[in-house]
Coordinates of C-alpha atoms in Angstrom, one line a residue:
Chain A
X23 CA -24.0 40.1 -7.4
X24 CA -24.8 37.2 -9.6
X25 CA -26.8 34.2 -8.2
X26 CA -26.7 30.7 -9.5
X27 CA -29.8 28.5 -9.7
X28 CA -28.8 24.9 -9.7
X29 CA -31.6 23.3 -7.7
X30 CA -32.0 19.6 -8.3
X31 CA -35.7 19.8 -7.2
X32 CA -36.6 22.6 -9.6
X33 CA -38.3 21.6 -12.8
X34 CA -35.7 20.7 -15.5
X35 CA -32.9 20.3 -13.1
X36 CA -31.0 17.9 -15.4
X37 CA -30.4 20.6 -17.9
X38 CA -27.4 22.9 -17.8
X39 CA -27.8 25.1 -14.8
X40 CA -29.7 28.3 -15.3
X41 CA -27.6 31.3 -14.6
X42 CA -29.4 34.4 -13.5
X43 CA -27.8 37.8 -13.5
X44 CA -28.9 40.9 -11.9
X45 CA -27.3 42.9 -14.6
X46 CA -24.0 43.8 -12.8
X47 CA -22.1 41.0 -14.5
X48 CA -22.8 37.7 -16.1
X49 CA -21.3 34.3 -15.3
X50 CA -19.4 32.7 -18.1
X51 CA -19.3 28.9 -18.2
X52 CA -16.1 27.4 -19.6
X53 CA -15.5 23.8 -20.2
X54 CA -11.8 23.3 -19.6
X55 CA -11.0 20.0 -21.2
X56 CA -11.5 17.1 -21.8
X57 CA -8.8 17.8 -24.4
X58 CA -6.9 20.6 -22.8
X59 CA -3.1 20.8 -22.8
X60 CA -3.0 21.3 -19.0
X61 CA -5.2 18.5 -17.9
X62 CA -2.6 15.7 -18.0
X63 CA -4.9 13.5 -20.0
X64 CA -8.6 13.5 -20.5
X65 CA -10.3 15.5 -17.7
X66 CA -12.9 18.2 -17.8
X67 CA -13.4 21.1 -15.4
X68 CA -16.7 22.9 -15.8
X69 CA -15.8 26.3 -14.5
X70 CA -18.2 29.2 -13.9
X71 CA -16.5 32.5 -14.1
X72 CA -17.4 35.9 -12.8
X73 CA -15.0 38.0 -14.8
X74 CA -11.7 36.3 -14.1
X75 CA -12.8 34.8 -10.7
X76 CA -13.9 31.3 -10.3
X77 CA -17.4 31.0 -8.8
X78 CA -18.0 27.3 -9.3
X79 CA -15.9 24.4 -10.5
X80 CA -17.1 20.9 -11.3
X81 CA -14.5 18.3 -12.0
X82 CA -15.7 15.6 -14.5
X83 CA -13.7 12.5 -14.8
X84 CA -14.2 9.0 -16.1
X85 CA -13.1 9.5 -19.7
X86 CA -10.2 7.1 -19.2
X87 CA -12.2 4.4 -17.3
X88 CA -10.7 1.0 -18.2
X89 CA -12.6 -1.3 -15.9
X90 CA -9.6 -2.0 -13.9
X91 CA -11.3 -3.3 -10.8
X92 CA -13.7 -5.6 -12.6
X93 CA -10.8 -7.0 -14.7
X94 CA -9.0 -7.7 -11.4
X95 CA -11.9 -9.8 -10.2
X96 CA -12.0 -11.8 -13.4
X97 CA -8.3 -12.8 -13.6
X98 CA -6.0 -14.6 -11.2
X99 CA -4.0 -12.8 -8.6
X100 CA -0.8 -12.9 -10.7
X101 CA -2.5 -11.6 -13.8
X102 CA -3.5 -8.4 -12.1
X103 CA 0.1 -7.5 -11.5
X104 CA 0.8 -6.1 -15.0
X105 CA -2.5 -4.2 -14.9
X106 CA -1.3 -2.3 -11.8
X107 CA 1.5 -0.9 -13.9
X108 CA -1.2 0.9 -15.9
X109 CA -2.7 2.7 -12.9
X110 CA -0.2 5.5 -12.4
X111 CA 2.1 4.9 -15.3
X112 CA 4.7 7.2 -14.0
X113 CA 5.3 5.1 -10.9
X114 CA 4.6 1.5 -11.9
X115 CA 7.0 0.1 -9.4
X116 CA 5.3 1.5 -6.4
X117 CA 1.9 0.3 -7.8
X118 CA 3.5 -3.2 -8.0
X119 CA 4.7 -3.0 -4.5
X120 CA 1.3 -1.9 -3.1
X121 CA -0.4 -4.8 -4.8
X122 CA 2.2 -7.3 -3.9
X123 CA 2.0 -6.1 -0.2
X124 CA -1.7 -6.7 -0.2
X125 CA -1.5 -10.2 -1.5
X126 CA 1.4 -11.0 0.7
X127 CA -0.7 -9.9 3.7
X128 CA -3.6 -12.0 2.5
X129 CA -1.6 -15.2 1.9
X130 CA 1.0 -14.6 4.7
X131 CA 4.2 -14.6 2.7
X132 CA 7.5 -13.4 4.0
X133 CA 9.8 -11.4 1.7
X134 CA 13.6 -12.0 1.7
X135 CA 15.8 -9.3 3.0
X136 CA 17.5 -8.5 -0.3
X137 CA 14.1 -8.2 -2.1
X138 CA 13.0 -5.7 0.6
X139 CA 16.1 -3.6 -0.1
X140 CA 15.5 -3.7 -3.8
X141 CA 11.9 -2.6 -3.3
X142 CA 13.0 0.4 -1.2
X143 CA 15.6 1.4 -3.8
X144 CA 13.3 1.2 -6.7
X145 CA 10.4 2.9 -4.8
X146 CA 12.6 5.8 -3.8
X147 CA 14.0 6.2 -7.4
X148 CA 10.4 6.2 -8.6
X149 CA 9.6 8.9 -6.1
X150 CA 12.5 11.1 -7.3
X151 CA 11.6 10.8 -10.9
X152 CA 7.9 11.3 -10.2
X153 CA 8.5 14.4 -8.1
X154 CA 11.0 15.8 -10.6
X155 CA 8.6 15.5 -13.5
X156 CA 5.6 16.7 -11.5
X157 CA 7.5 19.9 -10.8
X158 CA 8.5 20.1 -14.4
X159 CA 4.9 19.8 -15.5
X160 CA 3.8 22.4 -12.8
X161 CA 6.3 24.9 -14.1
X162 CA 5.3 24.2 -17.6
X163 CA 1.8 25.1 -16.8
X164 CA 3.1 28.3 -15.4
X165 CA 4.3 29.2 -18.9
X166 CA 7.9 28.1 -18.7
X167 CA 7.4 25.8 -21.7
X168 CA 9.9 23.1 -21.7
X169 CA 13.1 24.1 -19.9
X170 CA 12.4 22.8 -16.3
X171 CA 10.5 19.8 -17.7
X172 CA 13.4 18.8 -19.9
X173 CA 15.9 19.3 -17.0
X174 CA 13.7 16.9 -15.0
X175 CA 13.4 14.4 -17.9
X176 CA 17.2 14.4 -18.3
X177 CA 17.5 13.0 -14.8
X178 CA 14.4 10.8 -15.2
X179 CA 16.0 9.3 -18.3
X180 CA 18.9 7.9 -16.3
X181 CA 16.5 6.2 -13.8
X182 CA 14.4 4.9 -16.7
X183 CA 17.5 3.3 -18.2
X184 CA 18.2 1.5 -14.9
X185 CA 14.6 0.3 -14.8
X186 CA 14.8 -0.9 -18.4
X187 CA 18.0 -2.8 -17.8
X188 CA 16.6 -4.4 -14.6
X189 CA 12.9 -5.0 -15.4
X190 CA 12.9 -5.1 -19.2
X191 CA 10.6 -2.1 -19.6
X192 CA 10.9 1.6 -19.0
X193 CA 7.5 2.3 -17.6
X194 CA 5.5 -0.9 -17.5
X195 CA 7.9 -2.6 -15.2
X196 CA 5.8 -5.5 -13.9
X197 CA 8.7 -6.4 -11.6
X198 CA 7.5 -7.3 -8.1
X199 CA 6.1 -10.7 -7.3
X200 CA 4.4 -12.1 -4.3
X201 CA 7.2 -12.9 -1.9
X202 CA 10.0 -11.0 -3.6
X203 CA 11.0 -9.7 -7.0
X204 CA 11.2 -11.3 -10.4
X205 CA 14.9 -11.1 -11.2
X206 CA 17.9 -10.3 -9.1
X207 CA 19.6 -6.9 -9.4
X208 CA 23.2 -7.4 -10.6
X209 CA 26.3 -5.6 -9.2
X210 CA 26.5 -3.6 -12.5
X211 CA 23.0 -2.3 -12.0
X212 CA 23.6 -1.5 -8.4
X213 CA 26.6 0.5 -9.4
X214 CA 24.5 2.2 -12.0
X215 CA 22.0 3.1 -9.2
X216 CA 24.9 4.3 -7.0
X217 CA 26.2 6.6 -9.8
X218 CA 22.6 8.0 -10.4
X219 CA 22.2 8.7 -6.7
X220 CA 25.7 10.4 -6.5
X221 CA 24.6 12.8 -9.3
X222 CA 21.2 13.5 -7.8
X223 CA 22.1 16.2 -5.2
X224 CA 23.8 18.2 -8.0
X225 CA 20.7 17.9 -10.1
X226 CA 18.4 19.1 -7.3
X227 CA 20.7 22.0 -6.6
X228 CA 20.6 22.9 -10.2
X229 CA 16.8 22.6 -10.3
X230 CA 16.5 24.8 -7.2
X231 CA 18.9 27.4 -8.6
X232 CA 16.7 27.5 -11.7
X233 CA 13.4 27.8 -9.9
X234 CA 13.2 28.2 -6.1
X235 CA 13.9 31.9 -5.9
X236 CA 12.4 32.8 -9.3
X237 CA 10.3 35.9 -8.8
X238 CA 7.6 34.8 -11.3
X239 CA 7.3 31.4 -9.5
X240 CA 7.0 33.1 -6.1
X241 CA 4.4 35.6 -7.4
X242 CA 2.3 32.9 -9.0
X243 CA 2.6 30.2 -6.3
X244 CA 2.6 31.8 -2.9
X245 CA -0.8 32.2 -1.3
X246 CA -2.6 30.5 -4.2
X247 CA -4.7 27.3 -3.9
X248 CA -4.5 27.1 -0.1
X249 CA -5.6 23.9 1.7
X250 CA -6.4 24.2 5.4
X251 CA -5.2 21.3 7.5
X252 CA -8.8 20.5 8.7
X253 CA -10.1 20.3 5.1
X254 CA -7.1 18.2 4.1
X255 CA -7.8 15.7 6.9
X256 CA -11.5 15.6 6.3
X257 CA -11.2 15.1 2.6
X258 CA -8.8 12.2 3.2
X259 CA -5.9 13.7 1.3
X260 CA -2.5 12.0 1.5
X261 CA 1.0 12.4 0.3
X262 CA 2.6 15.8 -0.4
X263 CA -0.9 17.3 -0.7
X264 CA -1.6 16.5 2.9
X265 CA 1.8 17.4 4.3
X266 CA 1.9 20.8 2.5
X267 CA -0.8 21.9 5.0
X268 CA 1.4 20.8 7.9
X269 CA -0.2 17.5 8.8
X270 CA 2.6 15.1 9.8
X271 CA 1.4 11.8 8.2
X272 CA 3.7 9.7 6.1
X273 CA 3.0 6.0 5.8
X274 CA 6.7 5.2 5.7
X275 CA 6.8 6.5 9.3
X276 CA 3.3 5.6 10.4
X277 CA 3.2 2.0 9.0
X278 CA 6.9 1.3 8.6
X279 CA 5.9 -1.2 5.9
X280 CA 8.7 -3.2 4.4
X281 CA 11.9 -2.2 6.1
X282 CA 11.4 1.6 6.3
X283 CA 11.8 1.5 10.0
X284 CA 15.5 1.0 9.5
X285 CA 16.2 4.1 7.6
X286 CA 16.9 7.6 8.9
X287 CA 15.0 10.2 7.1
X288 CA 12.8 13.2 7.8
X289 CA 9.3 14.1 6.7
X290 CA 9.2 17.6 5.2
X291 CA 6.1 19.5 6.2
X292 CA 4.5 22.7 4.8
X293 CA 3.2 25.6 6.7
X294 CA 0.8 27.5 4.4
X295 CA -0.6 24.8 2.2
X296 CA -0.2 26.8 -1.0
X297 CA 1.3 25.8 -4.3
X298 CA 4.8 26.9 -3.3
X299 CA 4.7 24.6 -0.3
X300 CA 3.7 21.7 -2.4
X301 CA 6.6 22.5 -4.8
X302 CA 9.0 22.9 -1.9
X303 CA 7.9 19.7 -0.2
X304 CA 8.5 17.7 -3.4
X305 CA 12.0 19.2 -3.6
X306 CA 12.7 18.3 0.0
X307 CA 11.2 14.8 -0.4
X308 CA 13.6 14.2 -3.2
X309 CA 16.5 15.1 -0.9
X310 CA 15.2 12.8 1.8
X311 CA 14.8 10.0 -0.8
X312 CA 18.5 10.4 -1.7
X313 CA 19.3 9.8 2.0
X314 CA 17.2 6.7 2.1
X315 CA 18.8 5.5 -1.2
X316 CA 22.3 6.1 0.1
X317 CA 21.6 4.0 3.2
X318 CA 19.8 1.2 1.3
X319 CA 22.5 1.0 -1.4
X320 CA 25.1 0.8 1.3
X321 CA 23.4 -1.9 3.4
X322 CA 21.9 -4.1 0.7
X323 CA 22.7 -7.7 1.7
X324 CA 23.4 -10.7 -0.6
X325 CA 20.9 -13.5 -0.8
X326 CA 17.8 -14.6 -2.7
X327 CA 15.3 -12.2 -4.1
X328 CA 12.4 -14.5 -3.9
X329 CA 11.4 -17.6 -1.8
X330 CA 11.6 -20.5 -4.3
X331 CA 8.8 -22.3 -2.4
X332 CA 6.3 -19.5 -3.0
X333 CA 4.4 -20.0 -6.2
X334 CA 3.1 -16.9 -7.8
X335 CA 0.9 -18.8 -10.2
X336 CA -2.3 -20.4 -9.0
X337 CA -2.4 -19.1 -5.5
X338 CA -5.7 -19.7 -3.6
X339 CA -5.7 -17.6 -0.4
X340 CA -8.0 -18.6 2.4
X341 CA -11.2 -16.6 2.6
X342 CA -10.6 -13.3 4.2
X343 CA -10.0 -9.6 3.4
X344 CA -7.0 -7.4 3.5
X345 CA -6.0 -3.8 2.9
X346 CA -2.4 -3.2 1.9
X347 CA -1.2 0.3 1.5
X348 CA 2.1 2.1 0.8
X349 CA 3.2 5.7 0.5
X350 CA 3.3 6.1 -3.2
X351 CA 4.8 9.3 -4.6
X352 CA 1.4 10.8 -5.0
X353 CA 0.0 9.7 -1.7
X354 CA -1.5 6.6 0.0
X355 CA -2.0 3.9 -2.5
X356 CA -4.0 1.0 -1.2
X357 CA -5.4 -2.3 -2.5
X358 CA -8.4 -3.8 -0.8
X359 CA -8.8 -7.5 -1.6
X360 CA -11.5 -10.0 -0.5
X361 CA -10.8 -13.6 -1.1
X362 CA -13.4 -16.3 -1.2
X363 CA -10.9 -19.1 -1.6
X364 CA -11.0 -19.2 -5.4
X365 CA -8.0 -18.3 -7.6
X366 CA -9.6 -14.9 -8.4
X367 CA -10.2 -12.2 -5.8
X368 CA -13.9 -11.8 -4.9
X369 CA -13.4 -8.0 -4.6
X370 CA -10.5 -6.0 -5.9
X371 CA -10.6 -2.3 -5.0
X372 CA -7.9 0.3 -5.5
X373 CA -7.6 3.4 -3.3
X374 CA -6.0 5.8 -5.7
X375 CA -4.3 8.8 -4.2
X376 CA -4.7 11.0 -7.4
X377 CA -8.5 10.7 -7.3
X378 CA -8.9 11.5 -3.6
X379 CA -6.5 14.4 -3.8
X380 CA -8.4 15.8 -6.7
X381 CA -11.7 15.9 -4.8
X382 CA -10.9 19.2 -3.1
X383 CA -10.1 21.0 -6.4
X384 CA -13.1 23.2 -6.1
X385 CA -12.3 24.3 -2.6
X386 CA -8.8 25.3 -3.7
X387 CA -10.0 27.1 -6.8
X388 CA -12.9 29.2 -5.6
X389 CA -12.2 32.9 -5.7
X390 CA -9.0 32.4 -7.7
X391 CA -8.3 33.6 -11.2
X392 CA -9.0 31.3 -14.0
X393 CA -5.3 31.3 -14.9
X394 CA -4.5 29.9 -11.5
X395 CA -6.9 27.0 -11.9
X396 CA -4.5 25.4 -14.3
X397 CA -1.7 25.9 -11.8
X398 CA -3.6 24.6 -8.8
X399 CA -4.6 21.6 -10.9
X400 CA -1.0 21.0 -11.8
X401 CA 0.1 21.2 -8.2
X402 CA -2.1 18.3 -7.2
X403 CA 0.1 16.0 -9.3
X404 CA -2.4 13.5 -10.8
X405 CA -2.2 10.9 -13.4
X406 CA -5.5 10.3 -15.1
X407 CA -4.8 6.6 -15.5
X408 CA -5.1 6.3 -11.8
X409 CA -8.0 8.8 -11.3
X410 CA -10.3 6.9 -13.7
X411 CA -8.9 3.4 -13.5
Chain B
X13 CA 17.0 42.8 -5.6
X14 CA 14.0 42.2 -7.9
X15 CA 14.9 39.9 -10.7
X16 CA 17.8 38.2 -8.9
X17 CA 16.1 34.8 -9.1
X18 CA 15.4 35.1 -12.8
X19 CA 19.0 36.1 -13.5
X20 CA 20.2 33.1 -11.4
X21 CA 18.0 30.8 -13.4
X22 CA 19.2 32.3 -16.7
X23 CA 22.8 31.7 -15.6
X24 CA 21.9 28.1 -15.0
X25 CA 20.3 27.6 -18.4
X26 CA 23.2 29.4 -20.1
X27 CA 25.7 27.1 -18.4
X28 CA 23.8 24.1 -19.7
X29 CA 23.4 25.6 -23.2
X30 CA 27.1 26.2 -23.7
X31 CA 28.0 23.1 -21.8
X32 CA 26.3 21.0 -24.5
X33 CA 28.8 22.3 -27.0
X34 CA 31.8 21.3 -24.8
X35 CA 30.9 17.9 -23.5
X36 CA 30.1 15.0 -25.8
X37 CA 28.2 13.1 -23.1
X38 CA 25.5 15.7 -23.3
X39 CA 24.6 14.8 -26.9
X40 CA 22.3 12.0 -26.1
X41 CA 20.2 11.8 -29.3
X42 CA 21.0 9.5 -32.2
X43 CA 19.9 9.6 -35.8
X44 CA 17.4 6.8 -35.3
X45 CA 16.7 4.8 -38.4
X46 CA 20.4 4.9 -39.4
X47 CA 22.0 4.8 -36.0
X48 CA 20.6 2.6 -33.3
X49 CA 21.3 2.2 -29.6
X50 CA 21.7 -1.3 -28.4
X51 CA 18.6 -2.8 -26.8
X52 CA 18.8 -3.8 -23.1
X53 CA 19.4 -7.5 -22.7
X54 CA 16.3 -8.3 -20.8
X55 CA 14.1 -6.0 -22.9
X56 CA 10.7 -7.5 -23.6
X57 CA 8.4 -6.6 -26.5
X58 CA 6.5 -9.6 -27.9
X59 CA 6.6 -13.3 -27.3
X60 CA 8.1 -15.9 -29.6
X61 CA 8.3 -19.7 -29.5
X62 CA 11.7 -21.3 -29.3
X63 CA 12.6 -24.4 -31.4
X64 CA 15.6 -26.6 -31.1
X65 CA 17.7 -26.8 -34.2
X66 CA 18.7 -30.1 -35.9
X67 CA 15.7 -32.1 -34.8
X68 CA 14.1 -34.4 -37.3
X69 CA 10.7 -36.0 -37.3
X70 CA 9.5 -37.5 -40.5
X71 CA 8.2 -34.9 -43.0
X72 CA 7.9 -32.1 -40.5
X73 CA 9.8 -28.9 -41.2
X74 CA 12.7 -28.1 -38.8
X75 CA 10.8 -25.5 -36.8
X76 CA 7.9 -27.8 -36.2
X77 CA 9.9 -30.8 -35.3
X78 CA 12.0 -28.9 -32.8
X79 CA 9.2 -26.8 -31.2
X80 CA 9.6 -27.0 -27.4
X81 CA 5.9 -26.1 -26.9
X82 CA 3.8 -29.0 -25.7
X83 CA 0.6 -27.1 -25.9
X84 CA -0.1 -27.4 -22.2
X85 CA -2.1 -24.2 -22.5
X86 CA -0.9 -22.7 -19.2
X87 CA 0.1 -19.5 -20.9
X88 CA -3.3 -19.3 -22.5
X89 CA -5.0 -19.5 -19.1
X90 CA -2.6 -17.2 -17.4
X91 CA -2.3 -14.5 -20.0
X92 CA -3.9 -11.4 -18.4
X93 CA -5.5 -9.9 -21.5
X94 CA -6.2 -13.4 -23.0
X95 CA -4.5 -12.9 -26.3
X96 CA -3.1 -16.4 -26.8
X97 CA -5.1 -19.0 -28.7
X98 CA -3.9 -22.6 -28.7
X99 CA -5.2 -25.7 -30.4
X100 CA -3.7 -29.0 -29.2
X101 CA -2.7 -31.7 -31.7
X102 CA -4.3 -35.1 -31.9
X103 CA -1.0 -37.0 -32.4
X104 CA 2.3 -36.7 -30.5
X105 CA 5.8 -35.9 -31.6
X106 CA 9.1 -36.6 -29.7
X107 CA 10.5 -33.6 -27.9
X108 CA 14.2 -32.8 -27.2
X109 CA 14.3 -35.3 -24.4
X110 CA 12.9 -38.1 -26.6
X111 CA 9.5 -38.1 -24.9
X112 CA 6.4 -38.1 -27.0
X113 CA 4.5 -34.9 -26.5
X114 CA 1.5 -33.0 -28.0
X115 CA 2.3 -30.0 -30.0
X116 CA 0.3 -26.9 -31.0
X117 CA -1.5 -27.2 -34.4
X118 CA -2.6 -23.6 -33.8
X119 CA -0.8 -21.1 -31.7
X120 CA -1.9 -17.5 -32.4
X121 CA -1.1 -14.4 -30.5
X122 CA -3.1 -11.2 -31.1
X123 CA -0.4 -8.5 -31.3
X124 CA -3.0 -5.8 -30.9
X125 CA -4.0 -7.1 -27.5
X126 CA -0.7 -8.4 -26.1
X127 CA 0.6 -6.0 -23.4
X128 CA 4.2 -7.3 -23.2
X129 CA 3.9 -8.3 -19.6
X130 CA 6.0 -11.5 -19.7
X131 CA 3.6 -13.6 -17.6
X132 CA 3.5 -16.3 -20.3
X133 CA 7.3 -16.6 -20.1
X134 CA 7.2 -16.9 -16.4
X135 CA 4.6 -19.6 -16.2
X136 CA 5.9 -21.8 -19.1
X137 CA 7.3 -25.0 -17.6
X138 CA 9.0 -26.0 -20.8
X139 CA 11.1 -22.8 -21.5
X140 CA 9.3 -22.6 -24.8
X141 CA 7.8 -19.1 -25.0
X142 CA 10.3 -16.2 -24.6
X143 CA 10.3 -12.5 -25.2
X144 CA 11.7 -11.0 -28.4
X145 CA 13.5 -7.6 -28.4
X146 CA 12.4 -6.7 -31.9
X147 CA 10.2 -3.5 -31.5
X148 CA 9.5 -2.4 -35.0
X149 CA 6.2 -4.3 -35.3
X150 CA 4.0 -1.8 -37.1
X151 CA 1.9 -3.2 -39.9
X152 CA -0.3 -1.7 -42.6
X153 CA -2.8 -4.6 -42.5
X154 CA -5.3 -4.2 -39.7
X155 CA -7.0 -7.6 -40.3
X156 CA -4.4 -10.1 -41.4
X157 CA -1.1 -9.1 -39.9
X158 CA -2.2 -8.6 -36.3
X159 CA -2.7 -12.3 -35.5
X160 CA 0.7 -13.9 -35.5
X161 CA 0.6 -17.6 -36.1
X162 CA 2.8 -20.4 -34.9
X163 CA 5.1 -20.4 -38.0
X164 CA 5.8 -16.7 -37.6
X165 CA 6.3 -17.1 -33.9
X166 CA 8.7 -20.0 -34.1
X167 CA 12.3 -18.8 -33.8
X168 CA 15.5 -20.8 -33.4
X169 CA 17.3 -21.4 -30.2
X170 CA 20.4 -19.7 -31.6
X171 CA 18.3 -16.6 -32.2
X172 CA 17.3 -16.8 -28.6
X173 CA 20.9 -17.0 -27.6
X174 CA 21.7 -14.0 -29.7
X175 CA 19.2 -11.7 -28.0
X176 CA 19.2 -13.0 -24.3
X177 CA 22.7 -14.7 -24.0
X178 CA 22.8 -14.9 -20.2
X179 CA 19.3 -16.2 -19.7
X180 CA 19.6 -18.6 -22.7
X181 CA 22.8 -20.3 -21.4
X182 CA 21.3 -20.7 -17.9
X183 CA 18.3 -22.4 -19.5
X184 CA 20.5 -24.6 -21.7
X185 CA 22.4 -25.7 -18.6
X186 CA 19.2 -26.5 -16.8
X187 CA 17.9 -28.4 -19.8
X188 CA 21.1 -30.4 -20.1
X189 CA 20.8 -31.3 -16.4
X190 CA 17.2 -32.3 -16.9
X191 CA 18.2 -34.4 -19.9
X192 CA 20.9 -36.2 -17.8
X193 CA 18.4 -36.7 -15.0
X194 CA 15.7 -38.0 -17.4
X195 CA 18.2 -40.3 -19.1
X196 CA 19.3 -41.7 -15.7
X197 CA 15.7 -42.0 -14.7
X198 CA 14.7 -43.9 -17.8
X199 CA 17.9 -46.0 -17.5
X200 CA 17.1 -46.8 -13.9
X201 CA 13.5 -47.5 -14.8
X202 CA 14.6 -49.8 -17.6
X203 CA 17.1 -51.5 -15.3
X204 CA 14.6 -52.0 -12.6
X205 CA 12.1 -53.2 -15.2
X206 CA 14.7 -55.6 -16.5
X207 CA 15.5 -56.7 -13.0
X208 CA 11.9 -57.2 -12.3
X209 CA 11.5 -59.1 -15.6
X210 CA 14.6 -61.2 -14.6
X211 CA 13.3 -61.6 -11.1
X212 CA 9.7 -62.2 -12.0
X213 CA 9.9 -65.5 -13.9
X214 CA 12.2 -67.0 -11.2
X215 CA 9.7 -67.7 -8.4
X216 CA 7.4 -69.7 -10.6
X217 CA 10.4 -71.8 -11.7
X218 CA 11.5 -72.2 -8.1
X219 CA 7.9 -73.0 -7.1
X220 CA 7.7 -75.3 -10.0
X221 CA 11.0 -76.9 -8.9
X222 CA 9.8 -77.1 -5.4
X223 CA 6.5 -78.5 -6.6
X224 CA 8.3 -81.1 -8.7

């Protein structure tokens, strides 16, 4: 057996840990990243290996820190909106929504009916494209370089085209405003959304035919990277990572923020908490998103998308604090704002799902093969822009 | 049977592979520099300043005489990454409504800092700053060409119409209404002033008459 001396109180504790071996085998320290093709950005995992098995794993992040929260305290409430696009750059519209929801709660603004529907439509489209590409990246890390990812991107491209024609930008949408949306969605764009949604079941069937029963995928994913429900709850996980272990907690059901109370949809739950469950939950969530989209696109009423009386510029909320949260594709995305009555927030805090889902990486990886570390990391579905902020 | 899932997946890829030879819709790529896809109408890349054509003001060039910007500096304050730098003029020039307004003697936007968020467009009360759709903005000069000055930023109203037709005609309508309203207002103000002027000298005369 090998033992690891990593005692903080021992002399010279700030040096790289001293690894002692009794001669049976030696630990190998590998720094995976910060520039590693599977790390989705700049992220380092200091892995200690005993042969192929992971003995210790230390995630190191902060390479992409951009001072997001401090910038948010220095600029007006409106000016933080485009910065939220840059948190999780795959799902800028849900980030916009979470921030708009927090400020609306703080100021006490009502959102018009049509704007609520547009928000739901855009958020569910975002969820679909995020999950599709997350699965694509996961499979790519398994070694299927390209094919599933390109299938996912083919569908994502259609959604991106809709986002571009509506918001003016493919990824940095900057679309939601306090008390509504920036521009109205036209009938042409709604029909575009309808035709995308009509093609989605086909796409998911194709995706599943390609992957779900693939023997290699089953062999690599089942029983690997297991999360126990107790650990998931204690670590504060959210989103597909929490639900894969069987905990029924979806903010769309729990909080019914916006108008989610009106739609019929189910929350898929996992049973084993392994990578395959996380893959399957994402597939099933896409199918449920289609159901929500069909209902929303059918029911969307006419009317204004923003209250003309609400000024987004120069708002000065009364002193107070608020926490606004939504079910972003990756988990619970929350914004915690404290106002002191000035045009800038006194405190601006982001609760990023990616970072908190990443905290149990070591628990999932211990005892697994080093090749599975890449896969487990991919199944967490993170974006480093949100982890480091 | 072992390998069934793999065969199923292979059949799926094969279907897509041969399908791409049959259906033309599947060929989504274009030969970029020669062929171009049309840009979305409300695409946003980098701001520019709109000037009205055909305005004259002494020696000023057309773009400066017609510039809608009154250098109110709201965009400078609201810009999230603070990439706009404005210097207000000392004198005034008439705007499209005939009102004397300040104008920017310096209006620089740092293209390396701008994040294309369109906040400046939303907050502008004079419909002066708008988003361009021109996206090929690379430059080989790190120091000179990244700060875009007012002359480079100024683009004509007809150019604005050519890139955002729907939005531009809505704004034109709004501006025409404002012009009519302003004209009515100044007319009413002039009339009331004239009436006042006509009414004002009367009482002293009457008083004088009464006094006499």
